[in-house]
Short mmCIF file of C-alpha atoms in Angstrom, two decimals:
data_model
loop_
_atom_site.label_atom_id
_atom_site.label_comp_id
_atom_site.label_asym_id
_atom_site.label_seq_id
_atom_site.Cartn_x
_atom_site.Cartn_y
_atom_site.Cartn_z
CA UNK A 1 -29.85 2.54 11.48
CA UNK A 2 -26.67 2.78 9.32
CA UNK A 3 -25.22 6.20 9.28
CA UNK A 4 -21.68 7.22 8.04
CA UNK A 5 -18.95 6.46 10.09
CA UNK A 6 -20.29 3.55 11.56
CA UNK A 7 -18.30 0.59 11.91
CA UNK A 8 -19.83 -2.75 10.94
CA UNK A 9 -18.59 -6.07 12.37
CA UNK A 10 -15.49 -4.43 13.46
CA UNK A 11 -13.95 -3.53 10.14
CA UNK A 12 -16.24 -2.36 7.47
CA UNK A 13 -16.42 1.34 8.29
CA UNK A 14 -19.40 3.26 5.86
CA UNK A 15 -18.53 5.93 3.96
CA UNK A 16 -21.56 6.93 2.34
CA UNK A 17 -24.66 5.61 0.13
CA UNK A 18 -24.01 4.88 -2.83
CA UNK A 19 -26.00 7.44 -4.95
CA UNK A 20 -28.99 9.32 -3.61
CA UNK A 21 -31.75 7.51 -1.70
CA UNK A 22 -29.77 3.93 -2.20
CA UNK A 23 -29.49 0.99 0.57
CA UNK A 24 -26.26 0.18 -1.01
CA UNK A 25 -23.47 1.43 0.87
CA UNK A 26 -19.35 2.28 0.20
CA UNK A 27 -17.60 1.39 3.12
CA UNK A 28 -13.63 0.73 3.44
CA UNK A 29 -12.50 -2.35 4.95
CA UNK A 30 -10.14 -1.55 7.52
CA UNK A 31 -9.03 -5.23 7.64
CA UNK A 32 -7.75 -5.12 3.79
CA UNK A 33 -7.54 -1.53 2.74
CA UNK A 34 -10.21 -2.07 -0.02
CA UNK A 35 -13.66 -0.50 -0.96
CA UNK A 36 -16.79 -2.76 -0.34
CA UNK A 37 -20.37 -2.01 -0.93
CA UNK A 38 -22.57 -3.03 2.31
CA UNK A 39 -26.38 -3.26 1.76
CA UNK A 40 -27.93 -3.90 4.97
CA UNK A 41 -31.12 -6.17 4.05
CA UNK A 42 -33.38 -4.79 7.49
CA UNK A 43 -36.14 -7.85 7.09
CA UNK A 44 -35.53 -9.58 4.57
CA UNK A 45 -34.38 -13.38 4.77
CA UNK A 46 -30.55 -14.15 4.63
CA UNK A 47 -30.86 -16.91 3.31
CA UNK A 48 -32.07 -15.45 -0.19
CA UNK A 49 -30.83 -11.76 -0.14
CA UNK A 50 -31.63 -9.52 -3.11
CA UNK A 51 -28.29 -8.69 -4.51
CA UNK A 52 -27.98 -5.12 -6.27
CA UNK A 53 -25.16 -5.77 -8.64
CA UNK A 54 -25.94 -9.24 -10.71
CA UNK A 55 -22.56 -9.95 -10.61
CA UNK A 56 -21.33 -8.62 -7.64
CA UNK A 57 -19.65 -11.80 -5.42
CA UNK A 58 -20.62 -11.65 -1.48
CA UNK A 59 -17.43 -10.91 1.02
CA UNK A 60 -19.33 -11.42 3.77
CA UNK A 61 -22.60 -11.17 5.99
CA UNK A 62 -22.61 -9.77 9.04
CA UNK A 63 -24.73 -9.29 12.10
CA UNK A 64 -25.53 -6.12 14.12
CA UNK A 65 -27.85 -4.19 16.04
CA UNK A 66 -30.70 -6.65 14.96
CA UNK A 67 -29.54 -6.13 11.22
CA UNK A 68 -27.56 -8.70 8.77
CA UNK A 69 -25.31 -6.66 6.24
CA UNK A 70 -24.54 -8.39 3.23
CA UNK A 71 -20.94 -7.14 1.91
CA UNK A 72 -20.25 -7.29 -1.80
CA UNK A 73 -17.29 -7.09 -4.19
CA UNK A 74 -17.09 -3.56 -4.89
CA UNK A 75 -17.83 -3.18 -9.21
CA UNK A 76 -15.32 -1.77 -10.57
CA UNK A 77 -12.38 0.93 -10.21
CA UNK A 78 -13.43 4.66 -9.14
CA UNK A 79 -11.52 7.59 -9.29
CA UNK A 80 -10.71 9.86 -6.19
CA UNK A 81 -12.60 12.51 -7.37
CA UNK A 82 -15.71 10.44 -7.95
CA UNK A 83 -15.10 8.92 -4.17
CA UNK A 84 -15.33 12.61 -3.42
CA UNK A 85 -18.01 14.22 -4.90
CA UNK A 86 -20.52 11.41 -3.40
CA UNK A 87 -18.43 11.28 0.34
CA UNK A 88 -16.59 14.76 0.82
CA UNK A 89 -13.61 13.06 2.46
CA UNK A 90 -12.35 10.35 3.02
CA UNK A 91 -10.86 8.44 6.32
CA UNK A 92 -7.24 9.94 7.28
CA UNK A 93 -5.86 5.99 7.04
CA UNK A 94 -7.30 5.04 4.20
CA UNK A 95 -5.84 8.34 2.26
CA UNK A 96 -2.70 7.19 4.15
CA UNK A 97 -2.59 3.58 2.70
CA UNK A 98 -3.24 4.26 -0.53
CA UNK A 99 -1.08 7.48 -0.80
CA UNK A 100 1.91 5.55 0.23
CA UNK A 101 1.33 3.23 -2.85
CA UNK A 102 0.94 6.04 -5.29
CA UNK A 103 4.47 7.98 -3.36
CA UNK A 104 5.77 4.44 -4.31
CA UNK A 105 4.67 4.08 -7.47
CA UNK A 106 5.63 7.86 -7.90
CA UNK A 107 9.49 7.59 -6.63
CA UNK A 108 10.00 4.17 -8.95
CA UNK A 109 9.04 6.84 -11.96
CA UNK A 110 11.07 9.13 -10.62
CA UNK A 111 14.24 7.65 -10.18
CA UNK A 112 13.91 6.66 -14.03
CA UNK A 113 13.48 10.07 -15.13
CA UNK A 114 10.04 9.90 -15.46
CA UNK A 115 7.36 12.29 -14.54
CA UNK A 116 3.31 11.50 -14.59
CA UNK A 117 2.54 15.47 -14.79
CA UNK A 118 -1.23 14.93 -13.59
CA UNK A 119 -1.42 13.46 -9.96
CA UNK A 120 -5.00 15.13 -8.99
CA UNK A 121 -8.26 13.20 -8.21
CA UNK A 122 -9.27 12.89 -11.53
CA UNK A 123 -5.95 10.53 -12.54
CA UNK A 124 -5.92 8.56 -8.87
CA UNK A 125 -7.84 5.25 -9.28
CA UNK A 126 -8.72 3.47 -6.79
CA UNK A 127 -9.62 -0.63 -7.04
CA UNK A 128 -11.95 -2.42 -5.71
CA UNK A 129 -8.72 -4.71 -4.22
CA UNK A 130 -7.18 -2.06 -2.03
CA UNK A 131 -4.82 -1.08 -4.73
CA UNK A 132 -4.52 2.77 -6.07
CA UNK A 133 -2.81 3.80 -9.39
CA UNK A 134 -2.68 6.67 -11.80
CA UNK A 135 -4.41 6.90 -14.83
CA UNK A 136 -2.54 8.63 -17.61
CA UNK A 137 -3.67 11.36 -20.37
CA UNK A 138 -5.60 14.28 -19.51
CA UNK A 139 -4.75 17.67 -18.45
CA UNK A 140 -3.78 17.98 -14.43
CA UNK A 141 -6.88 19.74 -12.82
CA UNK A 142 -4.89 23.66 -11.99
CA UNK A 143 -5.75 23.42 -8.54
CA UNK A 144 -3.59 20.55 -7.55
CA UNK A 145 -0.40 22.06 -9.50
CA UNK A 146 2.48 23.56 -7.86
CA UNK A 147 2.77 27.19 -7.30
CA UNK A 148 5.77 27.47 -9.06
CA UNK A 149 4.07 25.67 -12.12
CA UNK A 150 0.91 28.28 -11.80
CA UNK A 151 3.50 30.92 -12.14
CA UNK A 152 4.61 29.58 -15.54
CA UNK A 153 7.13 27.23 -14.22
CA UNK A 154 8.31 23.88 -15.84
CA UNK A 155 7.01 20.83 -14.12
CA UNK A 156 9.44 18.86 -12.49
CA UNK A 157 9.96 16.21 -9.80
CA UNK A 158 9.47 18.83 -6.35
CA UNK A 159 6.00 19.84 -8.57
CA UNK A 160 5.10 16.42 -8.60
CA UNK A 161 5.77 16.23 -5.12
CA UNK A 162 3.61 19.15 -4.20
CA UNK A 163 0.69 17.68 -6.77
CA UNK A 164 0.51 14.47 -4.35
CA UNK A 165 0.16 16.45 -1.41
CA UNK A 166 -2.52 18.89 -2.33
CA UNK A 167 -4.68 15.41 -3.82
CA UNK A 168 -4.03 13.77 -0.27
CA UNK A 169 -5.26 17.09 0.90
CA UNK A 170 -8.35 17.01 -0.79
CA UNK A 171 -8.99 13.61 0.45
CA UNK A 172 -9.07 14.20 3.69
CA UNK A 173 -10.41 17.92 3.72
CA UNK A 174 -10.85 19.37 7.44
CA UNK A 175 -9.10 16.66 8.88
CA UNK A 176 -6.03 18.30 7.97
CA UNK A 177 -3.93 21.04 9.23
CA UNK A 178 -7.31 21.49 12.28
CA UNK A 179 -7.19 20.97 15.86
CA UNK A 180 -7.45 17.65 15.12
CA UNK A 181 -3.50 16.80 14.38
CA UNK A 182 -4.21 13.80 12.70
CA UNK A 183 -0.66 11.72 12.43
CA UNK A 184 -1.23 12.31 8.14
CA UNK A 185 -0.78 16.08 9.08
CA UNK A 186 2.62 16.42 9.94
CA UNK A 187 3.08 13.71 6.55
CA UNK A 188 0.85 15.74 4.21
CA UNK A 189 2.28 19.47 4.68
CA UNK A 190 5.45 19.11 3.64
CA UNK A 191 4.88 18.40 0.41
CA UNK A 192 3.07 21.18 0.15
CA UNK A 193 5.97 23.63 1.02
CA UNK A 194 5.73 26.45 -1.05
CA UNK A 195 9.68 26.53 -1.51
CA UNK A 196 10.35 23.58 -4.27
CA UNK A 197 13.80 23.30 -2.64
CA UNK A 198 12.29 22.64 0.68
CA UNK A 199 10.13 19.68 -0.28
CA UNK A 200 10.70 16.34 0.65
CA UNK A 201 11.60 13.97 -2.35
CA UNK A 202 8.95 11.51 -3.52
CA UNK A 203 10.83 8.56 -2.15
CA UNK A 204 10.98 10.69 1.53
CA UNK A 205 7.42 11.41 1.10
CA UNK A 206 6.72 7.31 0.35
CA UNK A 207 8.87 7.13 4.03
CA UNK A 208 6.56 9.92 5.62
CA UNK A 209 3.16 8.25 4.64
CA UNK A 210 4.14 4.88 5.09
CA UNK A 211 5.56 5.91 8.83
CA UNK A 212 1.42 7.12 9.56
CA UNK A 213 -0.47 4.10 7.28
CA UNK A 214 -2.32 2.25 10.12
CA UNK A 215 -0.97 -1.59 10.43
CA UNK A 216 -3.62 -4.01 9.56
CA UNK A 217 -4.93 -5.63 12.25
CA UNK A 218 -4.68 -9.42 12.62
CA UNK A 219 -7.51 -11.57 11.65
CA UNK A 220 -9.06 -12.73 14.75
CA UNK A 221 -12.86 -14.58 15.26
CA UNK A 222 -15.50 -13.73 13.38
CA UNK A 223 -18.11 -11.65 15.10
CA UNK A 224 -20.53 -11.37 11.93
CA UNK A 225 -22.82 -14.03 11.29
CA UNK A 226 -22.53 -17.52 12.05
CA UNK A 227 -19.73 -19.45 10.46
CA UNK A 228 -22.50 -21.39 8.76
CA UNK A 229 -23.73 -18.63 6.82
CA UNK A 230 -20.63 -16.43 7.08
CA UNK A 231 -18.45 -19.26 5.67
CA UNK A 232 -20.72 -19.69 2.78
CA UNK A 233 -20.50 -16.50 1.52
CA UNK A 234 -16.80 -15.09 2.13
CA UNK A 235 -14.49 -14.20 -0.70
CA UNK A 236 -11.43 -13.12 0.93
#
């Protein structure tokens, strides 16, 4: 039985139905550093699965444990904080891959002057093609400001800093600063330094994340379904 956590065909790794009661599953392909929806189809016939999204393209079928997994396009953008109110957290490497892109997209804003002024889960979007952005407009959620800022402060770039940290926090919950030491730990916590002056800069903290962001392993054979059926299917 599929449970969260559990790694399908060697790279789709579940992170949670996909609203109560559902056979549709979010998982994160570890292969691509996207989001996928999995829908494992128990006895029904591969050949003519019932797709839950009309328009939803198939990545990929896969067999395991005695059940084929269909894996679809995921539908659309989500925000972080939507990922987290259905999951909790999220895997430390996927928070890692995709909070090196934002520290990158961050740092190019930065060294033009520019600041966003509401990183938090509500503004990080993450697509369906492994790519995360920021949305724009909106007040910043309080919790994810910097303490200086709380205290009446001017945002400015080590605020920003601190804002990225705390979201990348959230992501990943427990996992950080526990027994656990995860490698995103000793990346994570110093943005979160409570002295502004003491905080990495955003392009330091794009060097810190992308030092613990997993390498993508190299595509080797295909132990899903057969390449007959597998083939058919694919979209990456």
């Amino acid at each position: 039985m599929a449970r969260e956590g559990t790694l399908i065909g060697d790279r789709y790794r579940l992170l949670g139905p996909a609203g109560p009661g559902a056979v549709l599953w979010h998982a994160q392909d570890e292969r691509l550093g996207r989001i996928v929806a999995v829908k494992p189809l128990f006895d029904e016939p591969p050949a003519v699965p019932a797709i839950p999204a009309p328009r939803a393209a198939i990545c990929d079928v896969v067999d395991e444990d005695s059940t084929t997994y269909l894996v679809l396009e995921y539908p659309g953008a989500r925000t972080l904080a939507e990922l987290l109110g259905e999951h909790g957290t999220l895997a430390p490497d996927f928070v890692a891959r995709f909070g090196a892109q934002l520290a990158a997209d961050l740092a190019a804003a930065h060294d033009e002057g520019v600041l966003h002024a509401a990183v938090d889960p509500d503004h990080v979007v993450l697509l369906p093609e492994g790519r995360a952005g920021l949305a724009g407009g909106g007040r910043p959620l309080p919790a994810f400001l910097a303490p200086e800022v709380l205290d009446g402060g001017f945002p400015d770039f080590p605020a920003e800093v601190y804002s990225l940290g705390a979201t990348l926090y959230a992501a990943v919950g427990s996992e950080v600063g526990t027994g656990q030491r995860h490698p995103l730990t000793e990346a994570v916590l110093p943005l979160l330094h409570p002295d502004p002056s003491a905080r990495p800069t955003m392009a330091v903290a794009e060097e810190l994340l992308n030092s613990v962001t997993p390498r993508r392993p190299e595509p080797g054979p295909d132990r899903g379904a057969p390449r007959g059926l597998a083939g058919d299917y694919r979209c990456v």
